[in-house]
Short mmCIF file of C-alpha atoms in Angstrom, two decimals:
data_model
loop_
_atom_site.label_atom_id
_atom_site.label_comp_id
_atom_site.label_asym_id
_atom_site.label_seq_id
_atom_site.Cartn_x
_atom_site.Cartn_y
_atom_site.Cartn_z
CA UNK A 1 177.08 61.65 63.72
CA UNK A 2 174.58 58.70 63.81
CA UNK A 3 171.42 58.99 65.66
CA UNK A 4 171.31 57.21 68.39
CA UNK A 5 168.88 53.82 68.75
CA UNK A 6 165.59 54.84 70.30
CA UNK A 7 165.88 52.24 72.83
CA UNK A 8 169.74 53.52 73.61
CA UNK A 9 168.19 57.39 73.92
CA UNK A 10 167.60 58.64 77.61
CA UNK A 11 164.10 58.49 78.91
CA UNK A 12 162.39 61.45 79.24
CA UNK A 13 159.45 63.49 80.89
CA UNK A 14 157.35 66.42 80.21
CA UNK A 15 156.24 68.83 83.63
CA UNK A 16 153.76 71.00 82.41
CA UNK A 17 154.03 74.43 85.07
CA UNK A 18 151.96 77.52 85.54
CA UNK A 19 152.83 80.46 86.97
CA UNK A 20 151.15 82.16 89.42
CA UNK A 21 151.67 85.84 89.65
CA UNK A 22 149.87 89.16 89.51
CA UNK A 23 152.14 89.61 85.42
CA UNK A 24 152.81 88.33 82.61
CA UNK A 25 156.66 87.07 81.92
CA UNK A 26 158.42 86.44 79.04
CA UNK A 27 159.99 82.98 78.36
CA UNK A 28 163.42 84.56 79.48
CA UNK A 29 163.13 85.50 82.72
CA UNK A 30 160.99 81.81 83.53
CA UNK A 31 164.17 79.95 82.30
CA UNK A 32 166.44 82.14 84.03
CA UNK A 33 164.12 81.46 87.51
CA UNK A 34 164.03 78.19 87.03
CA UNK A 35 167.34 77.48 86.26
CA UNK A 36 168.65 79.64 89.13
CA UNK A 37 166.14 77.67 91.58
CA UNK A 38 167.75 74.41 90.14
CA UNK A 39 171.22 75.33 90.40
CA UNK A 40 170.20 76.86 93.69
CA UNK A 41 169.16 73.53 95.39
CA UNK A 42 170.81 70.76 93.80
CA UNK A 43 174.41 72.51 92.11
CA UNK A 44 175.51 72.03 88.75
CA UNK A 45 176.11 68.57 89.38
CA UNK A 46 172.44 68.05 90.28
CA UNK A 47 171.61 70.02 87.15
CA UNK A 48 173.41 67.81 85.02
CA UNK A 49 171.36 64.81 86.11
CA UNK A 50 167.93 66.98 86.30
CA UNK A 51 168.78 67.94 82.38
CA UNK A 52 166.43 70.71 82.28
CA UNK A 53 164.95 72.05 79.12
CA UNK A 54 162.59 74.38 79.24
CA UNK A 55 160.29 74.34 75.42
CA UNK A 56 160.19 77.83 74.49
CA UNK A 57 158.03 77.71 71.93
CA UNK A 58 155.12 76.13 74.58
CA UNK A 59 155.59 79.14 76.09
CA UNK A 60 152.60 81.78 76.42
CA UNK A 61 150.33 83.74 79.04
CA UNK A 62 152.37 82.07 82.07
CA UNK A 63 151.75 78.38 81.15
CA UNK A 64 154.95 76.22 79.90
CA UNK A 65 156.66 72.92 79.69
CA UNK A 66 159.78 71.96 80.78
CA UNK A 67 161.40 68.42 79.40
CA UNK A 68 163.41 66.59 81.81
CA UNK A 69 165.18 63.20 82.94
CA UNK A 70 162.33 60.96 83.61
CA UNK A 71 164.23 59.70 87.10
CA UNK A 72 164.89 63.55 88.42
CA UNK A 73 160.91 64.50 88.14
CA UNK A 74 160.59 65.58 92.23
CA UNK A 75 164.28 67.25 91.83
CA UNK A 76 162.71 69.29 88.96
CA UNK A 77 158.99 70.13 91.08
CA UNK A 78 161.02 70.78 93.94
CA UNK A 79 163.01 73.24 92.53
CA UNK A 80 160.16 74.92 91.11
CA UNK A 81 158.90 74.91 94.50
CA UNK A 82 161.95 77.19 95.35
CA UNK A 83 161.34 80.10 92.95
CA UNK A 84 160.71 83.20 94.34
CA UNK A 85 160.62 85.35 92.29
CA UNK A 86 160.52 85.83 88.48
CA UNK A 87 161.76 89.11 86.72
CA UNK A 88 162.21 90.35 89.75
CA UNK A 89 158.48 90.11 90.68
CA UNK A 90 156.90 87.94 93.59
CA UNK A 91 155.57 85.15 91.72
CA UNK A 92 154.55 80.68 92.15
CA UNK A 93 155.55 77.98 89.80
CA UNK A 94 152.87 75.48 90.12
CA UNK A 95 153.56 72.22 88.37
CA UNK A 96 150.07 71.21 86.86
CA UNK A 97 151.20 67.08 85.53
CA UNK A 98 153.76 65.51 84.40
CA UNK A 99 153.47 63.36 80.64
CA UNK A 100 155.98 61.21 78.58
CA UNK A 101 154.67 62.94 75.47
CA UNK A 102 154.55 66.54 74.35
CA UNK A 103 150.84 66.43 73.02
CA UNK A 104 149.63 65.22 76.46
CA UNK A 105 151.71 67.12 78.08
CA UNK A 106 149.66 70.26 76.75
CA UNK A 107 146.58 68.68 76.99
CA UNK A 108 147.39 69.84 80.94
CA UNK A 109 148.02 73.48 80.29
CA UNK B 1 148.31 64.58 95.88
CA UNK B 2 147.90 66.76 99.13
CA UNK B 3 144.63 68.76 98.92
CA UNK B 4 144.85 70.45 102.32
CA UNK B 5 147.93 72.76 103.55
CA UNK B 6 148.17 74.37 106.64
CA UNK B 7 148.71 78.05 106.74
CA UNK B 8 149.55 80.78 109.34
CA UNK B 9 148.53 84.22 106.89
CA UNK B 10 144.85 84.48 107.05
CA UNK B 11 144.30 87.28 105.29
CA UNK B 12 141.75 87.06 101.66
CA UNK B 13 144.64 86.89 99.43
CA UNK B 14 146.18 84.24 100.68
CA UNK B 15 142.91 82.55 100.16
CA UNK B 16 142.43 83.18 97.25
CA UNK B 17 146.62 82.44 96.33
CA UNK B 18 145.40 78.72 97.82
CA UNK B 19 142.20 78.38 96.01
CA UNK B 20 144.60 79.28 92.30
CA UNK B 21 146.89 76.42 93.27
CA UNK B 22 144.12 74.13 93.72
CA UNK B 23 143.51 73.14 97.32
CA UNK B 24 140.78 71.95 98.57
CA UNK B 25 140.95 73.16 101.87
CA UNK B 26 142.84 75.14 104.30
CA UNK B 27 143.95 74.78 107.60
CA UNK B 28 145.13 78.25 109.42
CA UNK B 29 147.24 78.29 112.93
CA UNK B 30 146.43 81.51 114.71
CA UNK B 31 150.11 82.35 116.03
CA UNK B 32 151.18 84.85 118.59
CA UNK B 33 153.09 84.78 121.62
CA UNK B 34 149.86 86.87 123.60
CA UNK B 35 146.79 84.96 124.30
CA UNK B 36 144.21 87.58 123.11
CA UNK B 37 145.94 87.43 119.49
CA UNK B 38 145.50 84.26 119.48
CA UNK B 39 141.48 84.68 120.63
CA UNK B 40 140.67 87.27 118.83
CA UNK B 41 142.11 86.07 115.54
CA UNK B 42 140.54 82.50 115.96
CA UNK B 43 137.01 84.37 117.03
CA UNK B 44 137.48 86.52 113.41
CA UNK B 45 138.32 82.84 111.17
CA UNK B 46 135.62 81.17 112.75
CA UNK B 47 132.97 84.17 111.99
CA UNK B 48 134.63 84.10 108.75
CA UNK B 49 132.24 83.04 105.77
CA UNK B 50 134.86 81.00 103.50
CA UNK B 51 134.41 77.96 102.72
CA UNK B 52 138.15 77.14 102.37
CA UNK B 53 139.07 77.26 105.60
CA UNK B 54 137.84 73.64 107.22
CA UNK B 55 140.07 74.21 110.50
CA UNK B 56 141.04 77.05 113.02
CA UNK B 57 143.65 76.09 115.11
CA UNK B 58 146.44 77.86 117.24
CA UNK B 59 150.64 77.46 117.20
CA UNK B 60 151.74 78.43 120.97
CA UNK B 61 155.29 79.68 120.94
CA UNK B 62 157.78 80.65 124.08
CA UNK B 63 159.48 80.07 126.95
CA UNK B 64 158.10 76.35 128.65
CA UNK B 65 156.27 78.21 131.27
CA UNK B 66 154.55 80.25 128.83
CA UNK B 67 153.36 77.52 126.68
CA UNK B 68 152.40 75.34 129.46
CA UNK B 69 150.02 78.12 130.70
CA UNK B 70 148.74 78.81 127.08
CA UNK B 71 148.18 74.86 125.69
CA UNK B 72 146.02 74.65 129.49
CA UNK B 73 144.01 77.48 128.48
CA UNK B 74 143.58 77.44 124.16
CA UNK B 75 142.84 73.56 124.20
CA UNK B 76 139.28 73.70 124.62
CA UNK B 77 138.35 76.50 121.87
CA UNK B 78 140.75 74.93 118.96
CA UNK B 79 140.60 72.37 117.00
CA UNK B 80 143.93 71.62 116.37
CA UNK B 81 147.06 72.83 118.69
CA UNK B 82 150.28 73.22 117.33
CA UNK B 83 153.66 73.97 119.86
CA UNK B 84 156.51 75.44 118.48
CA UNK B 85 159.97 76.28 120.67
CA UNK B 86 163.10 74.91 121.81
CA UNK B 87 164.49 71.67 122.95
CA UNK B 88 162.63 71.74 126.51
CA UNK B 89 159.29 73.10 125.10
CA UNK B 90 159.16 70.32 122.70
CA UNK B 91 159.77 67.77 124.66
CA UNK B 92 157.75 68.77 127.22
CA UNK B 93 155.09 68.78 124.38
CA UNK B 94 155.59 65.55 122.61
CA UNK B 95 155.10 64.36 126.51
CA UNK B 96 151.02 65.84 126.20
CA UNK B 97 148.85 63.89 124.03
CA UNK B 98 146.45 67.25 124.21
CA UNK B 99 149.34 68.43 121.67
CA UNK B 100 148.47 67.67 118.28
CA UNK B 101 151.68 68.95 116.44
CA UNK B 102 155.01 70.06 116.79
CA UNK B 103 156.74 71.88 114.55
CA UNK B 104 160.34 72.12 115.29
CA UNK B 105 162.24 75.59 114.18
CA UNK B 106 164.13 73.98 111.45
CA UNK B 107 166.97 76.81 110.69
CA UNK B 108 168.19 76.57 114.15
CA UNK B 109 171.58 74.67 114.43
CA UNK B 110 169.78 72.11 116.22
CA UNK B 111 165.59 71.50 115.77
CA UNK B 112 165.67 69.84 118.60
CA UNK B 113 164.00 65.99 117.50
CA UNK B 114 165.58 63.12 118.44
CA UNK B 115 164.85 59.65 118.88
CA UNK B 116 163.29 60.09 122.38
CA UNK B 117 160.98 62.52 121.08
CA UNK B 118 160.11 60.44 118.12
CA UNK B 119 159.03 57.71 120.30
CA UNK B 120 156.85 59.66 122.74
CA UNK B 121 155.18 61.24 119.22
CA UNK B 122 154.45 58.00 118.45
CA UNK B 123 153.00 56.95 121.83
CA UNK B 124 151.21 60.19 122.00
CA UNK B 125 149.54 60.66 118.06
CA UNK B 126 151.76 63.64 117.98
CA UNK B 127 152.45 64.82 114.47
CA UNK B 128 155.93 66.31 113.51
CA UNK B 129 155.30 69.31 111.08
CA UNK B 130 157.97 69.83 108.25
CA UNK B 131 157.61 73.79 107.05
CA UNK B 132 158.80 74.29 103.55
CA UNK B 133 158.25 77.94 104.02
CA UNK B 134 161.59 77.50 106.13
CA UNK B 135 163.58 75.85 103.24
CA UNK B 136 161.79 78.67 100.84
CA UNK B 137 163.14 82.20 103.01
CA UNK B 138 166.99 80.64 103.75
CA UNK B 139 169.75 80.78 101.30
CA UNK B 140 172.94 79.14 100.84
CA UNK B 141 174.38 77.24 104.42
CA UNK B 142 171.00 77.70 105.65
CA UNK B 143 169.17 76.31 103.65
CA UNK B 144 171.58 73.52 103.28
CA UNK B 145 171.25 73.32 107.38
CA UNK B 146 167.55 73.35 107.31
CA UNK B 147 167.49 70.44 104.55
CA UNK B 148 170.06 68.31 106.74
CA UNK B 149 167.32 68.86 109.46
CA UNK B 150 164.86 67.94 107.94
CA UNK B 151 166.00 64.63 106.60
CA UNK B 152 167.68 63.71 109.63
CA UNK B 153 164.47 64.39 111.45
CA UNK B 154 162.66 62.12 108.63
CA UNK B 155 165.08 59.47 109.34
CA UNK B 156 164.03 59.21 112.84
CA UNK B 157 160.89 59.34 112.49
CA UNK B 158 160.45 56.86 110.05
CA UNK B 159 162.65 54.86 112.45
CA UNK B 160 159.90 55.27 115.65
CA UNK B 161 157.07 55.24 113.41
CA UNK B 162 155.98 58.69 114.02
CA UNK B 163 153.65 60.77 112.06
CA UNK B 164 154.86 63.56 109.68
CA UNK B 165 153.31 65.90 107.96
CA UNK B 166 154.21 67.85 104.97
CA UNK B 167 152.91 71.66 105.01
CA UNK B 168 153.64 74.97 103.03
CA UNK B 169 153.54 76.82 106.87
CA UNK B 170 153.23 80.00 104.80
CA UNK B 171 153.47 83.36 106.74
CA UNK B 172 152.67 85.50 104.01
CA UNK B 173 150.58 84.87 100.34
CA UNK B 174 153.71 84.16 98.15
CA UNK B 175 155.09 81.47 99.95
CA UNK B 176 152.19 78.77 100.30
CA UNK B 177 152.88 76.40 97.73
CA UNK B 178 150.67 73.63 95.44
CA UNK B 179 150.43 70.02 96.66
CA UNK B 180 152.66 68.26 94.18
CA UNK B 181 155.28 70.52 94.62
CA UNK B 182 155.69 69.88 98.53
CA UNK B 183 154.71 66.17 98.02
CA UNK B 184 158.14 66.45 95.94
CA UNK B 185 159.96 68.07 98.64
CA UNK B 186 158.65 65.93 101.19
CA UNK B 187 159.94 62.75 99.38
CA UNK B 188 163.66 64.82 98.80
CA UNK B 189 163.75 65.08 102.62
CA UNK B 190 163.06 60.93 102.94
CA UNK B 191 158.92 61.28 103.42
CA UNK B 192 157.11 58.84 101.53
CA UNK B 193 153.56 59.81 102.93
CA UNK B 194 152.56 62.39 104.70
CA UNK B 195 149.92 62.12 107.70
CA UNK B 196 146.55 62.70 107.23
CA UNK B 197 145.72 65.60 109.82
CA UNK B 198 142.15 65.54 109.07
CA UNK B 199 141.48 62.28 110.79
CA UNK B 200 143.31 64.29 113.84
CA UNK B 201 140.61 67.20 113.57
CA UNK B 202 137.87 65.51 113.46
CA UNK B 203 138.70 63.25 116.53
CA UNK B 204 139.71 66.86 118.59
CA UNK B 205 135.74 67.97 117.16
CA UNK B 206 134.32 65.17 118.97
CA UNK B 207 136.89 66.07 121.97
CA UNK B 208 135.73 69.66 122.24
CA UNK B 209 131.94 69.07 121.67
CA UNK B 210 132.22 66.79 124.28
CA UNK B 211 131.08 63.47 122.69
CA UNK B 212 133.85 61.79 122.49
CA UNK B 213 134.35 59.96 126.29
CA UNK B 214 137.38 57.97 125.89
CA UNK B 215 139.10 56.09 122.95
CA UNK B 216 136.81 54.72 121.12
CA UNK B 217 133.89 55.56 122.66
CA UNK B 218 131.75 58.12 121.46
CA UNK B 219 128.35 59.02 122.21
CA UNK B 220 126.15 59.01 119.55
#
């Protein structure tokens, strides 16, 4: 298949989170909490249009970046807003910025 | 981004939970149904030595009768009164300019705002407090109640020009959340901007020190 045009390709943004909590969690368990929070509040269909992708390899000591649609960026903090729990532990996503590129993006964490 | 949050858990770790997610400052409502609760816990946060906390106030909750009585008595030694209740307490309340916010019980079938209410906010400088800790404990067709609340509520508000405000309401340490996260929320529900509440406290300082003689006036 051809690549698409970049002008054709969705628009994207990246939400750089932290976690607040009294652990450590593995990558896992964060995408599991955050997709459960998003499916939670806004469905599947919701989901769909949030297109949530949380960068595993960003990952490390509770810091992260999730990529999503750049016109669902408050459906994305608000879910993270939701999260209870992570692992099963009492535990804050905090979203520290939002970026259009990866490198400043990280430059938040 | 929204730098203060108003709180009801004022216990060290919960100030310390609001200093990691960045705010500025915190605003705590002492809330009990008995007067010397409230008294005694707004005596301890106002010996207290942090620096985060920039406002004591008190949330009066109850039968009418009972918060009539209480609002008469607290409104001299807070800074900021909050009423929280039923359809008759909080109309009775958005009646009282002394009242400086209500904050409707949002899982309830019905919170209780409508557009008379609004209007007398308005006419009053009452605020209308939306509590994301409410969205953040219910599950399922709560939660999907409290969020049709809330939005409705927005809707009217918006309509009669009242002021809203935007807080994490936060009972215990885990569920007071950042700034950008419930300026996100607030905009899901239909709030553009949120009210700034400390324009409100320092207008009630002036109040209670007893400088302030009417609107506008101030001695100086």
């Amino acid at each position: 298949m051809k690549r698409l045009l970049p002008s054709l390709r969705k628009k994207k943004r990246y939400v750089a989170f932290e976690i607040v909590s009294e652990s450590q969690h593995d990558s896992k368990s964060v995408k599991n909490a955050i997709w459960d929070a998003i499916l939670d509040l806004f469905g599947e269909y919701g989901g769909s249009i949030i297109n949530a992708h949380i960068i595993e390899e960003k990952y490390e000591k509770n810091k992260g970046i999730i990529k999503c649609s750049h016109t669902s960026i408050d459906w994305l903090i608000a879910s993270l807003c939701i999260v209870r729990n992570v692992g099963g532990k009492p535990a804050t996503i905090r979203s520290v910025g939002v970026s259009s590129t990866i490198e400043k993006a990280k430059s938040f964490l | 981004m929204v730098k203060t949050d108003m709180i009801r858990t004022y216990t060290e770790d919960s100030l310390k939970m609001a200093d990691s997610l960045g705010y500025e400052s915190i605003i705590v409502l002492a809330n009990s149904q008995r007067e010397d609760d409230i008294k005694s816990c707004i005596r301890r946060l106002q010996n207290s030595k942090n620096t985060m906390i920039t406002c004591v106030g008190a949330e009066i909750e109850g039968s009418l009768n009972h918060v009539k009585k209480l609002s008469d008595k607290l409104r001299n030694s807070v800074e900021l009164l909050s009423v929280t209740g039923e359809y008759d307490t909080i109309r009775w309340a958005s009646s009282k300019s002394m009242v400086d916010i209500i904050s409707p019980m949002w899982s309830t079938k019905s919170p209780g705002i409508d557009h008379i209410i609004a209007k007398q906010c308005n006419q009053n400088d009452i605020l209308i407090e939306f509590k994301i800790s409410d969205l953040i404990n219910s599950s399922g067709r709560q939660r999907s109640r409290v969020i049709k609340n809330m939005s409705e509520c927005a809707r009217i508000c918006k309509w009669s020009k009242c002021g809203m405000i935007v807080s994490s309401g936060a009972g215990k340490k885990w569920e007071i959340r950042d700034g950008r996260s419930l300026e996100s929320m607030g905009r899901i529900i239909g709030i553009e901007k949120s009210s700034n509440v400390n324009d409100m406290i320092n207008q009630n300082r002036l109040k209670v020190t007893g400088k302030a003689i009417a609107q506008g006036v101030e001695v100086i």
